[in-house]
C-alpha cells in the first residue's frame, strides 16, 4: 500500500512540468488507473478528448518511454494494491469462518449437555414461588431482563435489575417463598457471589445458569444448569458468547408456559 502511494506521489511531483492538457491526462491516470491499463492509447485519448500525441508526450514527461511502459507501471502498482486488498479480504473471511466454527461447537456442546431433568426441576421451583428475581450483571444482564419480561407475560411475577446496590437490597429482602435465578458466564463474579451468600442466609432457593462448570457460585447454588460457552476475549473486550445461556433460559420458559397453560 505504501509503494502505491509513493508511486502516485512521484507522478504528482512532475505535474509542474506539464501543460494544461498534459495535467488533464495525469489527473485521469491517477483517478482511474485501472481504466487506463485496459485502454489502448487511442481509446484513452478519445476518453478525455485529447490527441494521442498529448498522451505520449505526457508519458515521456513523467519519465516513461511511452504509453505502453506507463500502462505496465500502473498494472504493477495497482495490481499490488489489489493483491493486498484480496489478502486482507481473505484473512478477514478466515477469521469470520473461525468464529462461526466456534459458535457451532458451542451450540452443539450446549445441546448435548441439556439437562432435561434439571429444567423440569427449575420449572417446578418457579411454579411454586411467589416471585422470580433474576440476578445478572454486565454482559449477562440483557438475558436476565429478557427472561423476566417473558415470565411476566407468562403470568409469573418476575423482575431483573441492573443496579448493583438495588440487587443487594433485593437479595437482603427476599423470602424462602421466592426464587433467585443467577446468570453468570464464569460463575465467579464477585457481586453475584455476595448476593448468593445473602440469599442463602435468607433460605431463598438459588438457581444458577452458568457457562462453565465447577465455579464457586455452583457450590452455593441449590441447582445449577450449565450452558456451555467458551471464554473468548478480543483485545481486552469480553466477547464470550451468551447465546447458549439464552437458549437454556428459553427452554425453561417454554416448559413453564406449557405446564401452566395445560
PDB file of C-alpha atoms in Angstrom:
ATOM      1  CA  UNK A   1       0.000   0.000   0.000  1.00  0.00           C
ATOM      2  CA  UNK A   2       2.876   2.396   0.837  1.00  0.00           C
ATOM      3  CA  UNK A   3       4.526   1.603  -2.511  1.00  0.00           C
ATOM      4  CA  UNK A   4       1.336   2.502  -4.374  1.00  0.00           C
ATOM      5  CA  UNK A   5       1.077   5.859  -2.596  1.00  0.00           C
ATOM      6  CA  UNK A   6       4.762   6.625  -3.223  1.00  0.00           C
ATOM      7  CA  UNK A   7       4.379   5.802  -6.936  1.00  0.00           C
ATOM      8  CA  UNK A   8       1.482   8.236  -7.333  1.00  0.00           C
ATOM      9  CA  UNK A   9       3.319  10.912  -5.346  1.00  0.00           C
ATOM     10  CA  UNK A  10       6.254  10.677  -7.744  1.00  0.00           C
ATOM     11  CA  UNK A  11       3.906  11.249 -10.682  1.00  0.00           C
ATOM     12  CA  UNK A  12       2.264  14.209  -8.957  1.00  0.00           C
ATOM     13  CA  UNK A  13       5.679  15.769  -8.300  1.00  0.00           C
ATOM     14  CA  UNK A  14       6.138  16.164 -12.058  1.00  0.00           C
ATOM     15  CA  UNK A  15       2.833  17.946 -12.604  1.00  0.00           C
ATOM     16  CA  UNK A  16       4.579  21.341 -12.503  1.00  0.00           C
ATOM     17  CA  UNK A  17       6.328  20.427 -15.784  1.00  0.00           C
ATOM     18  CA  UNK A  18       3.066  19.651 -17.600  1.00  0.00           C
ATOM     19  CA  UNK A  19       0.812  21.819 -19.716  1.00  0.00           C
ATOM     20  CA  UNK A  20      -2.904  22.174 -19.004  1.00  0.00           C
ATOM     21  CA  UNK A  21      -3.844  19.294 -21.331  1.00  0.00           C
ATOM     22  CA  UNK A  22      -0.995  17.127 -20.058  1.00  0.00           C
ATOM     23  CA  UNK A  23      -2.115  17.779 -16.472  1.00  0.00           C
ATOM     24  CA  UNK A  24      -5.573  16.608 -17.537  1.00  0.00           C
ATOM     25  CA  UNK A  25      -4.026  13.344 -18.789  1.00  0.00           C
ATOM     26  CA  UNK A  26      -2.178  12.871 -15.499  1.00  0.00           C
ATOM     27  CA  UNK A  27      -5.270  13.572 -13.373  1.00  0.00           C
ATOM     28  CA  UNK A  28      -7.237  10.928 -15.230  1.00  0.00           C
ATOM     29  CA  UNK A  29      -4.418   8.390 -14.837  1.00  0.00           C
ATOM     30  CA  UNK A  30      -4.274   8.982 -11.105  1.00  0.00           C
ATOM     31  CA  UNK A  31      -8.042   8.866 -10.654  1.00  0.00           C
ATOM     32  CA  UNK A  32      -8.744   5.829 -12.847  1.00  0.00           C
ATOM     33  CA  UNK A  33      -5.523   3.760 -13.073  1.00  0.00           C
ATOM     34  CA  UNK A  34      -7.446   0.530 -13.690  1.00  0.00           C
ATOM     35  CA  UNK A  35      -9.317   2.051 -16.627  1.00  0.00           C
ATOM     36  CA  UNK A  36      -6.065   3.286 -18.171  1.00  0.00           C
ATOM     37  CA  UNK A  37      -4.500  -0.170 -18.016  1.00  0.00           C
ATOM     38  CA  UNK A  38      -7.434  -1.565 -20.022  1.00  0.00           C
ATOM     39  CA  UNK A  39      -7.371   1.001 -22.832  1.00  0.00           C
ATOM     40  CA  UNK A  40      -5.262   1.489 -25.942  1.00  0.00           C
ATOM     41  CA  UNK A  41      -3.703   4.892 -26.433  1.00  0.00           C
ATOM     42  CA  UNK A  42      -6.404   5.784 -28.980  1.00  0.00           C
ATOM     43  CA  UNK A  43      -9.196   4.770 -26.591  1.00  0.00           C
ATOM     44  CA  UNK A  44      -7.583   6.708 -23.789  1.00  0.00           C
ATOM     45  CA  UNK A  45      -7.126   9.853 -25.894  1.00  0.00           C
ATOM     46  CA  UNK A  46     -10.755   9.704 -27.066  1.00  0.00           C
ATOM     47  CA  UNK A  47     -11.950   9.196 -23.486  1.00  0.00           C
ATOM     48  CA  UNK A  48     -10.560  12.532 -22.310  1.00  0.00           C
ATOM     49  CA  UNK A  49     -10.752  14.395 -25.633  1.00  0.00           C
ATOM     50  CA  UNK A  50      -7.031  14.921 -26.282  1.00  0.00           C
ATOM     51  CA  UNK A  51      -4.729  13.744 -29.060  1.00  0.00           C
ATOM     52  CA  UNK A  52      -2.600  10.609 -28.856  1.00  0.00           C
ATOM     53  CA  UNK A  53       0.418  12.896 -29.213  1.00  0.00           C
ATOM     54  CA  UNK A  54      -0.568  14.682 -25.992  1.00  0.00           C
ATOM     55  CA  UNK A  55      -0.850  11.335 -24.211  1.00  0.00           C
ATOM     56  CA  UNK A  56       2.573  10.192 -25.473  1.00  0.00           C
ATOM     57  CA  UNK A  57       4.185  13.498 -24.568  1.00  0.00           C
ATOM     58  CA  UNK A  58       2.720  13.340 -21.064  1.00  0.00           C
ATOM     59  CA  UNK A  59       4.061   9.816 -20.559  1.00  0.00           C
ATOM     60  CA  UNK A  60       7.566  10.897 -21.552  1.00  0.00           C
ATOM     61  CA  UNK A  61       7.480  13.940 -19.260  1.00  0.00           C
ATOM     62  CA  UNK A  62       6.507  11.600 -16.439  1.00  0.00           C
ATOM     63  CA  UNK A  63       9.650   9.570 -17.085  1.00  0.00           C
ATOM     64  CA  UNK A  64       8.353   6.736 -19.285  1.00  0.00           C
ATOM     65  CA  UNK A  65       9.372   5.787 -22.808  1.00  0.00           C
ATOM     66  CA  UNK A  66       5.769   5.825 -23.906  1.00  0.00           C
ATOM     67  CA  UNK A  67       2.170   4.880 -23.141  1.00  0.00           C
ATOM     68  CA  UNK A  68       2.823   1.137 -23.014  1.00  0.00           C
ATOM     69  CA  UNK A  69       5.526   1.497 -20.378  1.00  0.00           C
ATOM     70  CA  UNK A  70       3.259   3.718 -18.301  1.00  0.00           C
ATOM     71  CA  UNK A  71       0.455   1.138 -18.541  1.00  0.00           C
ATOM     72  CA  UNK A  72       2.859  -1.575 -17.377  1.00  0.00           C
ATOM     73  CA  UNK A  73       3.876   0.506 -14.367  1.00  0.00           C
ATOM     74  CA  UNK A  74       0.236   1.182 -13.473  1.00  0.00           C
ATOM     75  CA  UNK A  75      -0.526  -2.531 -13.746  1.00  0.00           C
ATOM     76  CA  UNK A  76       2.338  -3.349 -11.394  1.00  0.00           C
ATOM     77  CA  UNK A  77       1.362  -0.927  -8.674  1.00  0.00           C
ATOM     78  CA  UNK A  78      -2.421  -1.177  -8.875  1.00  0.00           C
ATOM     79  CA  UNK A  79      -2.035  -4.937  -9.090  1.00  0.00           C
ATOM     80  CA  UNK A  80      -0.058  -4.838  -5.827  1.00  0.00           C
ATOM     81  CA  UNK A  81      -2.832  -2.807  -4.226  1.00  0.00           C
ATOM     82  CA  UNK A  82      -5.486  -5.231  -5.406  1.00  0.00           C
ATOM     83  CA  UNK A  83      -3.439  -8.187  -4.166  1.00  0.00           C
ATOM     84  CA  UNK A  84      -3.107  -6.612  -0.721  1.00  0.00           C
ATOM     85  CA  UNK A  85      -6.865  -5.992  -0.652  1.00  0.00           C
ATOM     86  CA  UNK A  86      -7.530  -9.598  -1.669  1.00  0.00           C
ATOM     87  CA  UNK A  87      -5.201 -10.848   1.051  1.00  0.00           C
ATOM     88  CA  UNK A  88      -6.919  -8.657   3.632  1.00  0.00           C
ATOM     89  CA  UNK A  89     -10.362  -9.822   2.483  1.00  0.00           C
ATOM     90  CA  UNK A  90      -9.194 -13.436   2.581  1.00  0.00           C
ATOM     91  CA  UNK A  91      -7.783 -13.016   6.080  1.00  0.00           C
ATOM     92  CA  UNK A  92     -10.996 -11.369   7.298  1.00  0.00           C
ATOM     93  CA  UNK A  93     -13.038 -14.163   5.743  1.00  0.00           C
ATOM     94  CA  UNK A  94     -10.917 -16.786   7.506  1.00  0.00           C
ATOM     95  CA  UNK A  95     -11.371 -15.017  10.849  1.00  0.00           C
ATOM     96  CA  UNK A  96     -15.151 -14.880  10.373  1.00  0.00           C
ATOM     97  CA  UNK A  97     -15.197 -18.564   9.440  1.00  0.00           C
ATOM     98  CA  UNK A  98     -13.231 -19.442  12.589  1.00  0.00           C
ATOM     99  CA  UNK A  99     -15.791 -17.606  14.751  1.00  0.00           C
ATOM    100  CA  UNK A 100     -18.651 -19.387  13.006  1.00  0.00           C
ATOM    101  CA  UNK A 101     -16.994 -22.737  13.743  1.00  0.00           C
ATOM    102  CA  UNK A 102     -16.551 -21.693  17.382  1.00  0.00           C
ATOM    103  CA  UNK A 103     -20.259 -20.787  17.646  1.00  0.00           C
ATOM    104  CA  UNK A 104     -21.265 -24.095  16.049  1.00  0.00           C
ATOM    105  CA  UNK A 105     -19.134 -26.050  18.525  1.00  0.00           C
ATOM    106  CA  UNK A 106     -20.589 -24.142  21.464  1.00  0.00           C
ATOM    107  CA  UNK A 107     -24.143 -24.741  20.259  1.00  0.00           C
ATOM    108  CA  UNK A 108     -23.516 -28.450  19.645  1.00  0.00           C
ATOM    109  CA  UNK A 109     -21.895 -28.888  23.054  1.00  0.00           C
ATOM    110  CA  UNK A 110     -24.707 -26.975  24.774  1.00  0.00           C
ATOM    111  CA  UNK A 111     -27.402 -29.055  23.083  1.00  0.00           C
ATOM    112  CA  UNK A 112     -25.620 -32.289  24.040  1.00  0.00           C
ATOM    113  CA  UNK A 113     -25.393 -31.175  27.680  1.00  0.00           C
ATOM    114  CA  UNK A 114     -29.027 -30.071  28.080  1.00  0.00           C
ATOM    115  CA  UNK A 115     -30.248 -31.419  31.407  1.00  0.00           C
ATOM    116  CA  UNK A 116     -33.937 -32.132  30.844  1.00  0.00           C
ATOM    117  CA  UNK A 117     -34.470 -33.274  34.433  1.00  0.00           C
ATOM    118  CA  UNK A 118     -32.764 -30.128  35.687  1.00  0.00           C
ATOM    119  CA  UNK A 119     -35.004 -27.960  33.526  1.00  0.00           C
ATOM    120  CA  UNK A 120     -38.100 -29.671  34.946  1.00  0.00           C
ATOM    121  CA  UNK A 121     -36.821 -29.061  38.486  1.00  0.00           C
ATOM    122  CA  UNK A 122     -36.267 -25.374  37.733  1.00  0.00           C
ATOM    123  CA  UNK A 123     -39.758 -25.074  36.270  1.00  0.00           C
ATOM    124  CA  UNK A 124     -41.267 -26.736  39.347  1.00  0.00           C
ATOM    125  CA  UNK A 125     -39.389 -24.322  41.619  1.00  0.00           C
ATOM    126  CA  UNK A 126     -40.619 -21.347  39.586  1.00  0.00           C
ATOM    127  CA  UNK A 127     -44.205 -22.616  39.702  1.00  0.00           C
ATOM    128  CA  UNK A 128     -44.089 -22.903  43.492  1.00  0.00           C
ATOM    129  CA  UNK A 129     -42.583 -19.455  44.033  1.00  0.00           C
ATOM    130  CA  UNK A 130     -44.285 -16.132  44.625  1.00  0.00           C
ATOM    131  CA  UNK A 131     -41.548 -14.078  42.958  1.00  0.00           C
ATOM    132  CA  UNK A 132     -38.764 -14.818  40.471  1.00  0.00           C
ATOM    133  CA  UNK A 133     -35.809 -12.454  40.652  1.00  0.00           C
ATOM    134  CA  UNK A 134     -33.034 -12.648  38.048  1.00  0.00           C
ATOM    135  CA  UNK A 135     -29.568 -11.669  39.196  1.00  0.00           C
ATOM    136  CA  UNK A 136     -27.415 -10.822  36.176  1.00  0.00           C
ATOM    137  CA  UNK A 137     -24.836  -8.102  35.670  1.00  0.00           C
ATOM    138  CA  UNK A 138     -22.636  -6.905  32.830  1.00  0.00           C
ATOM    139  CA  UNK A 139     -22.934  -8.796  29.555  1.00  0.00           C
ATOM    140  CA  UNK A 140     -25.406 -11.278  31.082  1.00  0.00           C
ATOM    141  CA  UNK A 141     -27.902  -8.622  32.157  1.00  0.00           C
ATOM    142  CA  UNK A 142     -29.823  -8.403  28.834  1.00  0.00           C
ATOM    143  CA  UNK A 143     -30.608 -12.119  29.084  1.00  0.00           C
ATOM    144  CA  UNK A 144     -31.897 -11.772  32.628  1.00  0.00           C
ATOM    145  CA  UNK A 145     -34.015  -8.794  31.631  1.00  0.00           C
ATOM    146  CA  UNK A 146     -35.420 -10.653  28.621  1.00  0.00           C
ATOM    147  CA  UNK A 147     -36.218 -13.726  30.738  1.00  0.00           C
ATOM    148  CA  UNK A 148     -38.009 -11.635  33.394  1.00  0.00           C
ATOM    149  CA  UNK A 149     -40.052  -9.945  30.698  1.00  0.00           C
ATOM    150  CA  UNK A 150     -41.101 -13.272  29.159  1.00  0.00           C
ATOM    151  CA  UNK A 151     -42.027 -14.797  32.519  1.00  0.00           C
ATOM    152  CA  UNK A 152     -44.040 -11.707  33.389  1.00  0.00           C
ATOM    153  CA  UNK A 153     -46.063 -12.088  30.201  1.00  0.00           C
ATOM    154  CA  UNK A 154     -46.493 -15.772  31.071  1.00  0.00           C
ATOM    155  CA  UNK A 155     -48.199 -14.747  34.315  1.00  0.00           C
ATOM    156  CA  UNK A 156     -45.354 -15.114  36.836  1.00  0.00           C
ATOM    157  CA  UNK A 157     -44.245 -12.048  38.806  1.00  0.00           C
ATOM    158  CA  UNK A 158     -40.642 -11.581  37.782  1.00  0.00           C
ATOM    159  CA  UNK A 159     -38.015  -8.863  37.527  1.00  0.00           C
ATOM    160  CA  UNK A 160     -34.362  -8.153  36.729  1.00  0.00           C
ATOM    161  CA  UNK A 161     -32.458  -5.117  37.906  1.00  0.00           C
ATOM    162  CA  UNK A 162     -29.291  -3.560  36.546  1.00  0.00           C
ATOM    163  CA  UNK A 163     -28.250  -1.512  39.574  1.00  0.00           C
ATOM    164  CA  UNK A 164     -25.858  -3.402  41.854  1.00  0.00           C
ATOM    165  CA  UNK A 165     -26.968  -1.643  45.024  1.00  0.00           C
ATOM    166  CA  UNK A 166     -30.596  -2.352  44.189  1.00  0.00           C
ATOM    167  CA  UNK A 167     -29.769  -6.032  43.634  1.00  0.00           C
ATOM    168  CA  UNK A 168     -28.081  -6.116  47.036  1.00  0.00           C
ATOM    169  CA  UNK A 169     -31.199  -4.628  48.650  1.00  0.00           C
ATOM    170  CA  UNK A 170     -33.436  -7.134  46.829  1.00  0.00           C
ATOM    171  CA  UNK A 171     -31.274 -10.073  47.962  1.00  0.00           C
ATOM    172  CA  UNK A 172     -31.478  -8.776  51.532  1.00  0.00           C
ATOM    173  CA  UNK A 173     -35.291  -8.708  51.428  1.00  0.00           C
ATOM    174  CA  UNK A 174     -36.259 -11.864  49.515  1.00  0.00           C
ATOM    175  CA  UNK A 175     -38.093 -14.710  51.246  1.00  0.00           C
ATOM    176  CA  UNK A 176     -37.903 -18.518  51.123  1.00  0.00           C
ATOM    177  CA  UNK A 177     -41.104 -18.487  49.065  1.00  0.00           C
ATOM    178  CA  UNK A 178     -39.285 -16.589  46.296  1.00  0.00           C
ATOM    179  CA  UNK A 179     -36.655 -17.916  43.905  1.00  0.00           C
ATOM    180  CA  UNK A 180     -33.421 -16.278  42.731  1.00  0.00           C
ATOM    181  CA  UNK A 181     -32.035 -17.188  39.324  1.00  0.00           C
ATOM    182  CA  UNK A 182     -28.419 -16.135  38.851  1.00  0.00           C
ATOM    183  CA  UNK A 183     -26.991 -15.812  35.350  1.00  0.00           C
ATOM    184  CA  UNK A 184     -23.207 -15.836  35.168  1.00  0.00           C
ATOM    185  CA  UNK A 185     -20.918 -16.892  32.341  1.00  0.00           C
ATOM    186  CA  UNK A 186     -17.950 -17.587  34.604  1.00  0.00           C
ATOM    187  CA  UNK A 187     -19.739 -18.340  37.857  1.00  0.00           C
ATOM    188  CA  UNK A 188     -17.055 -16.285  39.606  1.00  0.00           C
ATOM    189  CA  UNK A 189     -18.487 -12.742  39.524  1.00  0.00           C
ATOM    190  CA  UNK A 190     -17.793 -11.184  42.937  1.00  0.00           C
ATOM    191  CA  UNK A 191     -21.008  -9.174  43.200  1.00  0.00           C
ATOM    192  CA  UNK A 192     -23.102 -12.225  42.333  1.00  0.00           C
ATOM    193  CA  UNK A 193     -21.212 -14.314  44.911  1.00  0.00           C
ATOM    194  CA  UNK A 194     -22.044 -11.661  47.507  1.00  0.00           C
ATOM    195  CA  UNK A 195     -25.741 -11.704  46.546  1.00  0.00           C
ATOM    196  CA  UNK A 196     -25.825 -15.507  46.533  1.00  0.00           C
ATOM    197  CA  UNK A 197     -24.408 -15.642  50.072  1.00  0.00           C
ATOM    198  CA  UNK A 198     -27.075 -13.215  51.273  1.00  0.00           C
ATOM    199  CA  UNK A 199     -29.801 -15.240  49.589  1.00  0.00           C
ATOM    200  CA  UNK A 200     -28.595 -18.457  51.215  1.00  0.00           C
ATOM    201  CA  UNK A 201     -28.666 -16.785  54.633  1.00  0.00           C
ATOM    202  CA  UNK A 202     -32.320 -15.975  53.991  1.00  0.00           C
ATOM    203  CA  UNK A 203     -33.026 -19.535  52.781  1.00  0.00           C
ATOM    204  CA  UNK A 204     -34.019 -18.342  49.327  1.00  0.00           C
ATOM    205  CA  UNK A 205     -33.758 -21.087  46.653  1.00  0.00           C
ATOM    206  CA  UNK A 206     -30.859 -20.196  44.349  1.00  0.00           C
ATOM    207  CA  UNK A 207     -30.682 -21.445  40.768  1.00  0.00           C
ATOM    208  CA  UNK A 208     -27.509 -20.851  38.773  1.00  0.00           C
ATOM    209  CA  UNK A 209     -27.382 -20.800  34.982  1.00  0.00           C
ATOM    210  CA  UNK A 210     -23.725 -20.639  34.015  1.00  0.00           C
ATOM    211  CA  UNK A 211     -21.434 -21.029  31.021  1.00  0.00           C
ATOM    212  CA  UNK A 212     -18.840 -23.054  32.923  1.00  0.00           C
ATOM    213  CA  UNK A 213     -18.789 -25.954  35.371  1.00  0.00           C
ATOM    214  CA  UNK A 214     -17.162 -26.176  38.788  1.00  0.00           C
ATOM    215  CA  UNK A 215     -17.435 -22.473  39.668  1.00  0.00           C
ATOM    216  CA  UNK A 216     -17.691 -21.001  43.150  1.00  0.00           C
ATOM    217  CA  UNK A 217     -21.302 -19.958  42.547  1.00  0.00           C
ATOM    218  CA  UNK A 218     -22.119 -23.570  41.692  1.00  0.00           C
ATOM    219  CA  UNK A 219     -21.003 -24.573  45.196  1.00  0.00           C
ATOM    220  CA  UNK A 220     -23.514 -22.115  46.647  1.00  0.00           C
ATOM    221  CA  UNK A 221     -26.495 -22.730  44.347  1.00  0.00           C
ATOM    222  CA  UNK A 222     -29.231 -25.254  45.120  1.00  0.00           C
ATOM    223  CA  UNK A 223     -29.469 -26.191  41.446  1.00  0.00           C
ATOM    224  CA  UNK A 224     -27.138 -25.459  38.538  1.00  0.00           C
ATOM    225  CA  UNK A 225     -27.754 -25.688  34.807  1.00  0.00           C
ATOM    226  CA  UNK A 226     -24.735 -25.310  32.550  1.00  0.00           C
ATOM    227  CA  UNK A 227     -24.996 -23.702  29.118  1.00  0.00           C
ATOM    228  CA  UNK A 228     -21.509 -24.361  27.745  1.00  0.00           C
ATOM    229  CA  UNK A 229     -19.752 -21.274  26.426  1.00  0.00           C
ATOM    230  CA  UNK A 230     -16.026 -20.897  25.846  1.00  0.00           C
ATOM    231  CA  UNK A 231     -14.391 -17.762  27.231  1.00  0.00           C
ATOM    232  CA  UNK A 232     -13.171 -15.536  24.408  1.00  0.00           C
ATOM    233  CA  UNK A 233     -11.526 -12.125  24.520  1.00  0.00           C
ATOM    234  CA  UNK A 234     -10.787  -9.704  21.684  1.00  0.00           C
ATOM    235  CA  UNK A 235      -8.024  -7.465  22.988  1.00  0.00           C
ATOM    236  CA  UNK A 236      -9.395  -6.654  26.470  1.00  0.00           C
ATOM    237  CA  UNK A 237     -13.067  -6.967  25.495  1.00  0.00           C
ATOM    238  CA  UNK A 238     -15.020  -9.955  26.756  1.00  0.00           C
ATOM    239  CA  UNK A 239     -16.569 -11.434  23.584  1.00  0.00           C
ATOM    240  CA  UNK A 240     -17.654 -14.715  25.190  1.00  0.00           C
ATOM    241  CA  UNK A 241     -20.974 -15.833  23.740  1.00  0.00           C
ATOM    242  CA  UNK A 242     -24.078 -15.954  25.898  1.00  0.00           C
ATOM    243  CA  UNK A 243     -26.450 -17.335  23.291  1.00  0.00           C
ATOM    244  CA  UNK A 244     -26.271 -20.850  24.750  1.00  0.00           C
ATOM    245  CA  UNK A 245     -27.362 -19.407  28.098  1.00  0.00           C
ATOM    246  CA  UNK A 246     -30.253 -17.666  26.365  1.00  0.00           C
ATOM    247  CA  UNK A 247     -31.204 -20.976  24.726  1.00  0.00           C
ATOM    248  CA  UNK A 248     -31.353 -22.701  28.109  1.00  0.00           C
ATOM    249  CA  UNK A 249     -33.479 -19.912  29.587  1.00  0.00           C
ATOM    250  CA  UNK A 250     -35.930 -20.154  26.687  1.00  0.00           C
ATOM    251  CA  UNK A 251     -36.249 -23.923  27.188  1.00  0.00           C
ATOM    252  CA  UNK A 252     -37.152 -23.295  30.837  1.00  0.00           C
ATOM    253  CA  UNK A 253     -39.755 -20.686  29.923  1.00  0.00           C
ATOM    254  CA  UNK A 254     -41.214 -22.853  27.138  1.00  0.00           C
ATOM    255  CA  UNK A 255     -41.719 -25.677  29.618  1.00  0.00           C
ATOM    256  CA  UNK A 256     -43.160 -23.303  32.229  1.00  0.00           C
ATOM    257  CA  UNK A 257     -45.721 -21.954  29.754  1.00  0.00           C
ATOM    258  CA  UNK A 258     -46.593 -25.478  28.655  1.00  0.00           C
ATOM    259  CA  UNK A 259     -47.210 -26.697  32.231  1.00  0.00           C
ATOM    260  CA  UNK A 260     -49.174 -23.660  33.347  1.00  0.00           C
ATOM    261  CA  UNK A 261     -51.473 -23.482  30.339  1.00  0.00           C
ATOM    262  CA  UNK A 262     -52.440 -27.142  30.019  1.00  0.00           C
TER     263      UNK A 262
END
